[in-house]
CSV table of C-alpha atoms in Angstrom, one decimal:
chain,number,residue,atom,x,y,z
A,1,MET,CA,0.0,0.0,0.0
A,2,ILE,CA,1.2,3.5,-0.7
A,3,GLN,CA,1.8,5.3,2.5
A,4,ALA,CA,3.3,8.6,1.2
A,5,ILE,CA,4.2,10.3,-2.1
A,6,TYR,CA,7.0,12.8,-2.7
A,7,ILE,CA,8.4,14.7,-5.7
A,8,ALA,CA,11.2,17.2,-6.0
A,9,PRO,CA,10.8,19.7,-8.9
A,10,LYS,CA,14.6,20.0,-9.4
A,11,PRO,CA,17.7,18.0,-8.4
A,12,GLY,CA,18.6,18.9,-4.8
A,13,ALA,CA,15.2,20.6,-4.2
A,14,ALA,CA,13.2,19.8,-1.1
A,15,GLN,CA,10.8,16.9,-1.4
A,16,GLN,CA,7.2,17.9,-1.7
A,17,ALA,CA,4.5,15.7,-0.2
A,18,MET,CA,1.7,14.9,-2.7
A,19,ASN,CA,-1.7,13.3,-2.3
A,20,ASN,CA,-1.6,12.0,-5.9
A,21,ILE,CA,0.7,12.1,-8.9
A,22,ASP,CA,0.3,11.7,-12.6
A,23,VAL,CA,2.6,9.2,-14.2
A,24,ILE,CA,3.5,8.8,-17.8
A,25,ALA,CA,4.7,5.5,-19.3
A,26,GLY,CA,8.5,5.5,-20.0
A,27,LYS,CA,8.9,9.0,-18.7
A,28,GLY,CA,8.0,9.1,-15.0
A,29,ILE,CA,6.2,11.5,-12.7
A,30,LEU,CA,4.9,14.8,-14.1
A,31,GLY,CA,6.7,17.6,-12.2
A,32,ASP,CA,9.4,15.4,-10.7
A,33,ARG,CA,13.2,16.1,-11.2
A,34,ASN,CA,13.6,12.7,-12.9
A,35,TYR,CA,10.7,13.2,-15.4
A,36,ASP,CA,11.9,12.0,-18.9
A,37,GLN,CA,15.5,11.5,-17.6
A,38,HIS,CA,17.3,8.4,-18.8
A,39,ARG,CA,20.7,8.6,-17.2
A,40,TRP,CA,20.2,5.1,-15.6
A,41,HIS,CA,17.8,2.2,-15.9
A,42,GLY,CA,14.6,2.6,-13.9
A,43,GLN,CA,14.9,6.4,-13.3
A,44,ASN,CA,11.1,6.8,-13.7
A,45,ILE,CA,10.1,6.3,-10.1
A,46,THR,CA,11.6,5.1,-6.8
A,47,LEU,CA,10.0,3.2,-3.9
A,48,VAL,CA,11.1,2.3,-0.4
A,49,GLU,CA,9.4,0.3,2.4
A,50,ILE,CA,8.3,2.2,5.4
A,51,GLU,CA,9.3,-0.9,7.4
A,52,ASN,CA,13.0,-0.4,6.5
A,53,ILE,CA,12.8,3.3,7.5
A,54,GLN,CA,11.2,2.3,10.9
A,55,ASN,CA,13.8,-0.5,11.5
A,56,PHE,CA,16.6,2.1,10.9
A,57,ASP,CA,14.9,4.5,13.3
A,58,GLN,CA,14.6,1.8,16.0
A,59,GLN,CA,18.1,0.4,15.6
A,60,TYR,CA,19.8,3.9,15.7
A,61,GLN,CA,17.2,5.8,17.8
A,62,GLN,CA,16.5,8.2,15.0
A,63,HIS,CA,13.3,9.9,13.8
A,64,LEU,CA,13.6,10.1,10.0
A,65,THR,CA,10.9,12.0,8.2
A,66,LEU,CA,9.5,9.9,5.4
A,67,ASP,CA,10.9,12.3,2.8
A,68,ALA,CA,14.4,11.9,4.1
A,69,THR,CA,15.2,8.9,1.8
A,70,ARG,CA,14.3,11.1,-1.3
A,71,ARG,CA,12.3,8.2,-2.7
A,72,ASN,CA,9.0,9.0,-4.5
A,73,LEU,CA,6.8,6.3,-3.0
A,74,ILE,CA,6.8,5.0,0.6
A,75,THR,CA,5.2,1.6,0.7
A,76,LYS,CA,3.9,-0.7,3.4
A,77,GLY,CA,3.4,-4.4,3.4
A,78,VAL,CA,5.2,-5.5,0.2
A,79,ALA,CA,8.8,-6.8,-0.1
A,80,LEU,CA,10.0,-4.4,-2.9
A,81,ASN,CA,13.2,-6.3,-3.7
A,82,GLU,CA,11.0,-9.2,-4.8
A,83,LEU,CA,9.5,-6.9,-7.5
A,84,ILE,CA,12.7,-6.6,-9.4
A,85,GLY,CA,12.1,-8.1,-12.9
A,86,GLN,CA,8.4,-8.4,-12.1
A,87,THR,CA,5.4,-6.4,-13.4
A,88,PHE,CA,3.1,-5.0,-10.7
A,89,PHE,CA,0.3,-2.6,-10.4
A,90,ILE,CA,-0.3,0.4,-8.2
A,91,GLY,CA,-4.0,0.9,-8.7
A,92,SER,CA,-4.4,0.5,-12.5
A,93,THR,CA,-0.9,1.8,-13.3
A,94,LYS,CA,1.4,-0.9,-14.5
A,95,LEU,CA,5.1,-0.9,-13.6
A,96,ILE,CA,8.1,-3.2,-13.7
A,97,GLY,CA,10.8,-3.3,-11.0
A,98,THR,CA,14.1,-2.7,-12.6
A,99,GLU,CA,16.8,-2.7,-9.9
A,100,ARG,CA,17.6,-2.0,-6.3
A,101,CYS,CA,18.1,1.7,-5.5
A,102,GLU,CA,21.1,1.2,-3.2
A,103,PRO,CA,22.3,3.9,-0.9
A,104,CYS,CA,24.9,6.2,-2.4
A,105,LEU,CA,27.1,8.9,-0.8
A,106,ALA,CA,24.4,11.5,-1.0
A,107,PHE,CA,21.9,9.2,0.6
A,108,SER,CA,24.3,8.4,3.4
A,109,GLN,CA,25.1,12.0,4.0
A,110,GLN,CA,21.5,13.0,4.0
A,111,LEU,CA,20.6,10.5,6.8
A,112,ALA,CA,23.8,10.7,8.8
A,113,SER,CA,23.7,12.6,12.1
A,114,ASP,CA,25.8,13.3,15.2
A,115,THR,CA,25.1,9.8,16.4
A,116,VAL,CA,24.9,7.8,13.2
A,117,SER,CA,27.8,7.8,10.7
A,118,LYS,CA,27.5,7.8,6.9
A,119,GLN,CA,29.0,4.2,7.0
A,120,GLN,CA,26.3,3.1,9.4
A,121,VAL,CA,23.6,4.5,7.2
A,122,PHE,CA,25.1,2.8,4.2
A,123,ASP,CA,25.4,-0.5,6.0
A,124,ALA,CA,21.9,-0.3,7.4
A,125,PHE,CA,20.2,0.5,4.1
A,126,THR,CA,22.3,-1.8,1.8
A,127,SER,CA,19.6,-4.0,0.0
A,128,LYS,CA,17.0,-2.0,2.0
A,129,ALA,CA,17.0,1.4,0.4
A,130,GLY,CA,14.2,0.6,-2.1
A,131,ILE,CA,13.9,-0.1,-5.8
A,132,ARG,CA,13.7,1.8,-9.1
A,133,ALA,CA,10.9,1.0,-11.5
A,134,THR,CA,9.8,1.8,-15.0
A,135,ILE,CA,6.3,3.0,-15.5
A,136,LEU,CA,4.6,0.9,-18.3
A,137,SER,CA,1.2,2.7,-18.5
A,138,ASP,CA,-0.1,6.2,-17.9
A,139,GLY,CA,-2.1,6.7,-14.7
A,140,VAL,CA,-2.6,8.4,-11.4
A,141,ILE,CA,-1.1,7.1,-8.2
A,142,THR,CA,-2.7,8.2,-4.9
A,143,MET,CA,-2.0,7.6,-1.3
A,144,GLY,CA,-3.6,4.5,0.1
A,145,MET,CA,-3.6,2.6,-3.3
A,146,PRO,CA,-2.7,-1.1,-3.1
A,147,ILE,CA,0.2,-2.6,-4.8
A,148,THR,CA,-0.9,-5.7,-6.7
A,149,VAL,CA,1.5,-8.5,-7.6
A,150,ASN,CA,0.3,-11.7,-9.3
A,151,ASN,CA,-3.3,-10.8,-8.3
A,152,ALA,CA,-2.4,-10.5,-4.6
A,153,LYS,CA,-3.0,-7.1,-3.0
A,154,SER,CA,-0.6,-5.6,-0.5
């Protein structure tokens, strides 16, 4: 299920919470910094599990805001890494998971604090920082929408 939606209009700009987003096949989210960008595979949209953010918070006594990871969609109840190479639906919008969106230096710097090092952030989020996906059909994604994989809703 979609728990939160964020876009940033330009690289480095603050993330903006959205109730819904318009998505275009092969291009991404209208109004997002990565719209129609093709520097890497799966640049259309990024997703991360709220459970992984909460586990990090608990392990390191942090209180990350959901926009801190700079992922577009915060999900709940679905193992995103299992969607790599799989088609899935958010509402009626069809996507395919393309690759893990592993933590990079910018991600680690963004989440580091006085009590948590960049290396600890990197280690904690390796294989848990979400996935990239390619949008296969135009649509609207709204908060609360289920993620459907093989006819099972999450």
